[in-house]
PDB file of C-alpha atoms and ligand atoms in Angstrom:
ATOM      1  CA  MET A   1      13.511 -11.710   9.088  1.00 90.00           C
ATOM      2  CA  THR A   2      11.781 -13.707  11.944  1.00 97.00           C
ATOM      3  CA  HIS A   3       8.147 -12.727  12.216  1.00 98.00           C
ATOM      4  CA  LYS A   4       7.174 -12.535  15.979  1.00 98.00           C
ATOM      5  CA  MET A   5       3.672 -13.319  18.028  1.00 98.00           C
ATOM      6  CA  PRO A   6       2.137  -9.628  18.727  1.00 98.00           C
ATOM      7  CA  GLU A   7       1.639  -8.922  22.084  1.00 97.00           C
ATOM      8  CA  LEU A   8      -2.433  -8.756  23.434  1.00 98.00           C
ATOM      9  CA  ALA A   9      -3.086  -5.341  25.501  1.00 96.00           C
ATOM     10  CA  TYR A  10      -5.647  -7.402  27.453  1.00 98.00           C
ATOM     11  CA  ALA A  11      -5.824 -10.625  29.534  1.00 98.00           C
ATOM     12  CA  LYS A  12      -7.003 -13.458  27.962  1.00 98.00           C
ATOM     13  CA  ASP A  13      -9.974 -14.038  30.204  1.00 98.00           C
ATOM     14  CA  ALA A  14     -10.701  -9.976  29.588  1.00 98.00           C
ATOM     15  CA  LEU A  15     -13.361 -10.437  26.676  1.00 98.00           C
ATOM     16  CA  ALA A  16     -15.410 -12.430  28.015  1.00 98.00           C
ATOM     17  CA  PRO A  17     -18.541 -14.040  28.219  1.00 98.00           C
ATOM     18  CA  HIS A  18     -18.384 -12.427  24.450  1.00 98.00           C
ATOM     19  CA  ILE A  19     -14.794 -14.393  23.894  1.00 98.00           C
ATOM     20  CA  SER A  20     -13.942 -16.701  26.389  1.00 98.00           C
ATOM     21  CA  GLN A  21     -10.822 -17.396  27.758  1.00 98.00           C
ATOM     22  CA  GLU A  22     -10.669 -20.692  25.602  1.00 98.00           C
ATOM     23  CA  THR A  23     -10.951 -19.334  22.483  1.00 98.00           C
ATOM     24  CA  ILE A  24      -8.133 -16.870  23.136  1.00 98.00           C
ATOM     25  CA  GLU A  25      -5.785 -19.928  24.203  1.00 98.00           C
ATOM     26  CA  TYR A  26      -6.852 -21.796  20.983  1.00 98.00           C
ATOM     27  CA  HIS A  27      -7.241 -18.747  18.461  1.00 98.00           C
ATOM     28  CA  TYR A  28      -4.755 -16.456  19.550  1.00 98.00           C
ATOM     29  CA  GLY A  29      -2.462 -18.882  21.223  1.00 98.00           C
ATOM     30  CA  LYS A  30      -2.621 -22.082  18.506  1.00 98.00           C
ATOM     31  CA  HIS A  31      -4.236 -20.633  15.103  1.00 98.00           C
ATOM     32  CA  LEU A  32      -2.209 -17.291  14.947  1.00 98.00           C
ATOM     33  CA  GLN A  33       0.617 -19.128  16.588  1.00 98.00           C
ATOM     34  CA  THR A  34       0.490 -21.677  13.421  1.00 98.00           C
ATOM     35  CA  TYR A  35       0.348 -18.787  10.618  1.00 98.00           C
ATOM     36  CA  VAL A  36       3.741 -17.446  12.301  1.00 98.00           C
ATOM     37  CA  ASP A  37       5.124 -20.318  12.549  1.00 98.00           C
ATOM     38  CA  ASN A  38       4.165 -21.627   9.028  1.00 98.00           C
ATOM     39  CA  LEU A  39       5.652 -18.433   7.433  1.00 98.00           C
ATOM     40  CA  ASN A  40       9.086 -18.106   9.314  1.00 98.00           C
ATOM     41  CA  LYS A  41       9.548 -21.844   8.044  1.00 98.00           C
ATOM     42  CA  LEU A  42       8.300 -20.695   3.948  1.00 98.00           C
ATOM     43  CA  ILE A  43      10.066 -17.593   3.531  1.00 98.00           C
ATOM     44  CA  PRO A  44      13.687 -18.465   3.880  1.00 98.00           C
ATOM     45  CA  GLY A  45      15.734 -18.577   0.495  1.00 96.00           C
ATOM     46  CA  THR A  46      12.631 -16.977  -1.083  1.00 97.00           C
ATOM     47  CA  PRO A  47      12.238 -13.080  -1.831  1.00 97.00           C
ATOM     48  CA  PHE A  48      10.487 -12.799   0.428  1.00 98.00           C
ATOM     49  CA  GLU A  49      12.767 -13.368   3.240  1.00 97.00           C
ATOM     50  CA  ASN A  50      12.910  -9.774   4.631  1.00 97.00           C
ATOM     51  CA  ALA A  51       9.845  -8.620   3.720  1.00 98.00           C
ATOM     52  CA  THR A  52       7.406  -6.830   5.758  1.00 98.00           C
ATOM     53  CA  LEU A  53       3.956  -8.413   6.767  1.00 98.00           C
ATOM     54  CA  GLU A  54       2.538  -5.514   4.242  1.00 98.00           C
ATOM     55  CA  GLU A  55       4.588  -6.000   1.339  1.00 98.00           C
ATOM     56  CA  MET A  56       3.884  -9.895   1.250  1.00 98.00           C
ATOM     57  CA  ILE A  57       0.360  -9.445   1.138  1.00 98.00           C
ATOM     58  CA  MET A  58       0.598  -6.670  -1.596  1.00 98.00           C
ATOM     59  CA  LYS A  59       2.794  -9.082  -3.816  1.00 98.00           C
ATOM     60  CA  ALA A  60       2.865 -12.587  -2.578  1.00 98.00           C
ATOM     61  CA  GLU A  61       1.078 -15.544  -3.574  1.00 97.00           C
ATOM     62  CA  GLY A  62       0.021 -18.825  -2.453  1.00 98.00           C
ATOM     63  CA  PRO A  63       1.427 -20.356   0.739  1.00 98.00           C
ATOM     64  CA  VAL A  64       3.623 -16.928   1.771  1.00 98.00           C
ATOM     65  CA  PHE A  65       0.484 -14.878   0.997  1.00 98.00           C
ATOM     66  CA  ASN A  66      -1.678 -17.007   3.368  1.00 98.00           C
ATOM     67  CA  ASN A  67       0.161 -17.131   5.802  1.00 98.00           C
ATOM     68  CA  ALA A  68       1.718 -13.677   6.335  1.00 98.00           C
ATOM     69  CA  ALA A  69      -1.749 -11.890   5.603  1.00 98.00           C
ATOM     70  CA  GLN A  70      -3.141 -14.495   8.490  1.00 98.00           C
ATOM     71  CA  THR A  71      -0.768 -13.061  10.459  1.00 98.00           C
ATOM     72  CA  TRP A  72      -1.574  -9.634   9.642  1.00 98.00           C
ATOM     73  CA  ASN A  73      -5.250  -9.941  10.087  1.00 98.00           C
ATOM     74  CA  HIS A  74      -5.476 -11.677  13.293  1.00 98.00           C
ATOM     75  CA  THR A  75      -3.365  -8.883  14.645  1.00 98.00           C
ATOM     76  CA  PHE A  76      -5.171  -6.850  13.369  1.00 98.00           C
ATOM     77  CA  TYR A  77      -8.419  -8.372  14.609  1.00 98.00           C
ATOM     78  CA  PHE A  78      -6.641  -9.314  18.534  1.00 98.00           C
ATOM     79  CA  ASP A  79      -5.587  -5.392  18.285  1.00 98.00           C
ATOM     80  CA  THR A  80      -9.015  -4.042  17.998  1.00 98.00           C
ATOM     81  CA  PHE A  81     -10.658  -5.160  21.086  1.00 98.00           C
ATOM     82  CA  ALA A  82      -9.713  -3.642  24.671  1.00 98.00           C
ATOM     83  CA  ALA A  83     -11.296  -5.210  28.378  1.00 96.00           C
ATOM     84  CA  LYS A  84     -12.828  -1.809  28.687  1.00 97.00           C
ATOM     85  CA  PRO A  85     -13.829  -0.455  24.805  1.00 98.00           C
ATOM     86  CA  GLN A  86     -14.939   2.484  23.785  1.00 98.00           C
ATOM     87  CA  PRO A  87     -18.594   1.113  22.888  1.00 98.00           C
ATOM     88  CA  ALA A  88     -19.103   3.315  19.828  1.00 98.00           C
ATOM     89  CA  PRO A  89     -17.353   5.723  16.957  1.00 98.00           C
ATOM     90  CA  THR A  90     -17.628   9.317  17.865  1.00 98.00           C
ATOM     91  CA  GLY A  91     -16.139  12.652  15.883  1.00 98.00           C
ATOM     92  CA  ASP A  92     -15.132  11.967  12.324  1.00 98.00           C
ATOM     93  CA  LEU A  93     -15.944   8.522  12.010  1.00 98.00           C
ATOM     94  CA  LEU A  94     -19.222   8.643  13.283  1.00 98.00           C
ATOM     95  CA  LYS A  95     -20.149  11.833  10.899  1.00 98.00           C
ATOM     96  CA  ALA A  96     -18.697   9.464   8.505  1.00 98.00           C
ATOM     97  CA  ILE A  97     -20.431   6.608   8.971  1.00 98.00           C
ATOM     98  CA  GLU A  98     -23.832   8.209   9.233  1.00 98.00           C
ATOM     99  CA  LYS A  99     -23.051   9.922   5.870  1.00 98.00           C
ATOM    100  CA  LYS A 100     -22.750   6.627   4.418  1.00 98.00           C
ATOM    101  CA  PHE A 101     -25.025   3.997   6.368  1.00 98.00           C
ATOM    102  CA  GLY A 102     -27.296   6.978   7.649  1.00 98.00           C
ATOM    103  CA  SER A 103     -26.710   6.088  11.399  1.00 98.00           C
ATOM    104  CA  PHE A 104     -24.513   3.549  13.379  1.00 98.00           C
ATOM    105  CA  ASP A 105     -27.029   1.451  14.384  1.00 98.00           C
ATOM    106  CA  ALA A 106     -27.623   0.820  10.536  1.00 98.00           C
ATOM    107  CA  PHE A 107     -24.098   0.250   9.815  1.00 98.00           C
ATOM    108  CA  LYS A 108     -24.111  -2.679  12.430  1.00 98.00           C
ATOM    109  CA  ALA A 109     -27.098  -3.944  11.111  1.00 98.00           C
ATOM    110  CA  GLU A 110     -25.312  -3.752   7.357  1.00 98.00           C
ATOM    111  CA  PHE A 111     -22.193  -5.235   8.796  1.00 98.00           C
ATOM    112  CA  GLU A 112     -23.859  -8.313  10.581  1.00 98.00           C
ATOM    113  CA  LYS A 113     -26.071  -8.889   7.423  1.00 98.00           C
ATOM    114  CA  LYS A 114     -22.720  -9.473   4.830  1.00 98.00           C
ATOM    115  CA  ALA A 115     -20.400 -10.773   8.203  1.00 98.00           C
ATOM    116  CA  THR A 116     -23.310 -13.858   8.549  1.00 98.00           C
ATOM    117  CA  GLY A 117     -24.003 -13.982   4.389  1.00 98.00           C
ATOM    118  CA  LEU A 118     -19.603 -14.627   3.819  1.00 98.00           C
ATOM    119  CA  PHE A 119     -20.053 -18.533   2.178  1.00 97.00           C
ATOM    120  CA  GLY A 120     -17.114 -20.343   3.974  1.00 97.00           C
ATOM    121  CA  SER A 121     -14.244 -19.206   5.370  1.00 98.00           C
ATOM    122  CA  GLY A 122     -13.001 -15.284   5.783  1.00 98.00           C
ATOM    123  CA  TRP A 123     -12.863 -11.397   6.753  1.00 98.00           C
ATOM    124  CA  THR A 124     -15.545  -9.160   6.746  1.00 98.00           C
ATOM    125  CA  TRP A 125     -13.456  -6.037   6.674  1.00 98.00           C
ATOM    126  CA  LEU A 126     -14.555  -2.125   7.308  1.00 98.00           C
ATOM    127  CA  VAL A 127     -12.185   0.152   5.252  1.00 98.00           C
ATOM    128  CA  ARG A 128     -11.763   3.548   4.040  1.00 98.00           C
ATOM    129  CA  ASN A 129     -11.463   2.547   0.182  1.00 96.00           C
ATOM    130  CA  ALA A 130      -9.688   3.743  -2.386  1.00 93.00           C
ATOM    131  CA  ALA A 131     -12.263   6.221  -3.396  1.00 94.00           C
ATOM    132  CA  GLY A 132     -11.915   7.411   0.262  1.00 95.00           C
ATOM    133  CA  GLU A 133     -15.288   6.447   1.116  1.00 97.00           C
ATOM    134  CA  LEU A 134     -16.145   3.764   4.293  1.00 98.00           C
ATOM    135  CA  ASP A 135     -16.807   0.878   2.476  1.00 98.00           C
ATOM    136  CA  ILE A 136     -18.110  -2.854   4.141  1.00 98.00           C
ATOM    137  CA  VAL A 137     -16.178  -5.561   2.255  1.00 98.00           C
ATOM    138  CA  ASN A 138     -15.733  -9.496   2.530  1.00 98.00           C
ATOM    139  CA  GLU A 139     -13.015 -11.442   1.632  1.00 98.00           C
ATOM    140  CA  SER A 140     -12.935 -15.126   1.375  1.00 98.00           C
ATOM    141  CA  ASN A 141      -9.603 -17.068   3.093  1.00 98.00           C
ATOM    142  CA  ALA A 142      -7.106 -15.088   3.778  1.00 98.00           C
ATOM    143  CA  GLY A 143      -7.794 -11.895   1.870  1.00 98.00           C
ATOM    144  CA  ASN A 144      -6.766  -8.287   2.867  1.00 98.00           C
ATOM    145  CA  PRO A 145      -8.636  -5.314   1.463  1.00 98.00           C
ATOM    146  CA  MET A 146      -4.457  -3.592   1.158  1.00 98.00           C
ATOM    147  CA  ARG A 147      -4.328  -5.186  -2.061  1.00 96.00           C
ATOM    148  CA  ASN A 148      -7.269  -3.465  -3.661  1.00 95.00           C
ATOM    149  CA  GLY A 149      -5.716  -0.047  -2.547  1.00 96.00           C
ATOM    150  CA  ALA A 150      -8.502   0.316   0.748  1.00 98.00           C
ATOM    151  CA  LYS A 151      -7.212   1.484   4.387  1.00 98.00           C
ATOM    152  CA  PRO A 152      -8.430  -1.135   7.248  1.00 98.00           C
ATOM    153  CA  LEU A 153     -10.084   0.278   9.467  1.00 98.00           C
ATOM    154  CA  MET A 154     -12.193  -2.738  11.628  1.00 98.00           C
ATOM    155  CA  VAL A 155     -12.498  -6.270  11.072  1.00 98.00           C
ATOM    156  CA  MET A 156     -14.520  -9.153  12.189  1.00 98.00           C
ATOM    157  CA  ASP A 157     -13.017 -13.242  11.522  1.00 98.00           C
ATOM    158  CA  VAL A 158     -15.341 -15.249  10.403  1.00 98.00           C
ATOM    159  CA  TRP A 159     -13.413 -18.515  10.027  1.00 98.00           C
ATOM    160  CA  GLU A 160     -15.621 -21.599  12.044  1.00 97.00           C
ATOM    161  CA  HIS A 161     -12.461 -21.560  14.800  1.00 97.00           C
ATOM    162  CA  ALA A 162     -12.948 -18.034  15.524  1.00 97.00           C
ATOM    163  CA  TYR A 163     -16.141 -18.953  17.257  1.00 97.00           C
ATOM    164  CA  TYR A 164     -17.147 -22.042  17.368  1.00 97.00           C
ATOM    165  CA  ILE A 165     -15.876 -23.314  21.121  1.00 97.00           C
ATOM    166  CA  ASP A 166     -18.273 -20.497  22.067  1.00 98.00           C
ATOM    167  CA  TYR A 167     -21.019 -20.327  19.711  1.00 97.00           C
ATOM    168  CA  ARG A 168     -21.001 -23.822  17.598  1.00 97.00           C
ATOM    169  CA  ASN A 169     -22.526 -22.939  14.456  1.00 96.00           C
ATOM    170  CA  ARG A 170     -24.339 -19.328  15.352  1.00 97.00           C
ATOM    171  CA  ARG A 171     -21.760 -17.070  13.379  1.00 97.00           C
ATOM    172  CA  ALA A 172     -24.403 -14.054  13.906  1.00 97.00           C
ATOM    173  CA  ALA A 173     -24.577 -14.728  17.387  1.00 98.00           C
ATOM    174  CA  SER A 174     -20.460 -14.408  17.544  1.00 98.00           C
ATOM    175  CA  ILE A 175     -20.858 -11.491  15.544  1.00 98.00           C
ATOM    176  CA  GLN A 176     -23.464  -9.797  17.705  1.00 98.00           C
ATOM    177  CA  ALA A 177     -21.401 -10.765  20.782  1.00 98.00           C
ATOM    178  CA  THR A 178     -18.244  -8.703  18.798  1.00 98.00           C
ATOM    179  CA  TRP A 179     -19.474  -5.269  19.064  1.00 98.00           C
ATOM    180  CA  ASN A 180     -19.243  -5.626  22.956  1.00 98.00           C
ATOM    181  CA  VAL A 181     -15.674  -5.785  22.895  1.00 98.00           C
ATOM    182  CA  ILE A 182     -14.421  -4.002  19.720  1.00 98.00           C
ATOM    183  CA  ASP A 183     -12.639  -0.462  20.973  1.00 98.00           C
ATOM    184  CA  TRP A 184     -13.900   2.284  18.792  1.00 98.00           C
ATOM    185  CA  LYS A 185     -11.212   4.643  20.067  1.00 98.00           C
ATOM    186  CA  LYS A 186      -8.356   2.407  18.339  1.00 98.00           C
ATOM    187  CA  VAL A 187     -10.851   2.363  15.112  1.00 98.00           C
ATOM    188  CA  GLU A 188     -11.081   6.179  15.210  1.00 98.00           C
ATOM    189  CA  ALA A 189      -7.294   6.444  15.397  1.00 98.00           C
ATOM    190  CA  ARG A 190      -6.790   4.465  12.590  1.00 98.00           C
ATOM    191  CA  TYR A 191      -9.448   6.448  10.561  1.00 98.00           C
ATOM    192  CA  ALA A 192      -7.667   9.557  11.735  1.00 96.00           C
ATOM    193  CA  GLU A 193      -4.300   8.400  10.267  1.00 93.00           C
TER     194      GLU A 193
HETATM  195 MN1   MN B   1      -8.797 -16.669  12.563  1.00 52.87          MN
END
């Protein structure tokens, strides 16, 4: 099986000024492309030759895991954004956020604290965990919470490559800006699945 690049549902400049066209050109166009290309070079002749990304995330180790998970994580990340996003959760997801974190603002503060505090490269996720509760979890490098039985709902990429063009070393500023392009309609749909 040959893995392909996901399509973006928006123009490369649609997320500016929060995420610039240049960042999309590098992050989507070069970093994600490299993970997809590396995965396609790695899997021939291995047990994962015809596996889905999800199967590789659950079972692979080393370079196959890293490139499959980075392909899935980035596809999910770029699919969370919209040019005209629904700016906040509503309905059942909002109720669950309020029950777990107190309010949407309190959730955002907790998420920012966790994402800012992740040492090195990785991803900060909003998930529904194996116990059915909302949770915020950090994963280093290519980590994906599906390995722990959780369902990913939303994610921010805190690798430096995600923000260095627009924000240099200011990870917290990048995280705060990213709220402006997250489409909560998409997150609600994942929560309802
Ligand atoms: Mn990235």
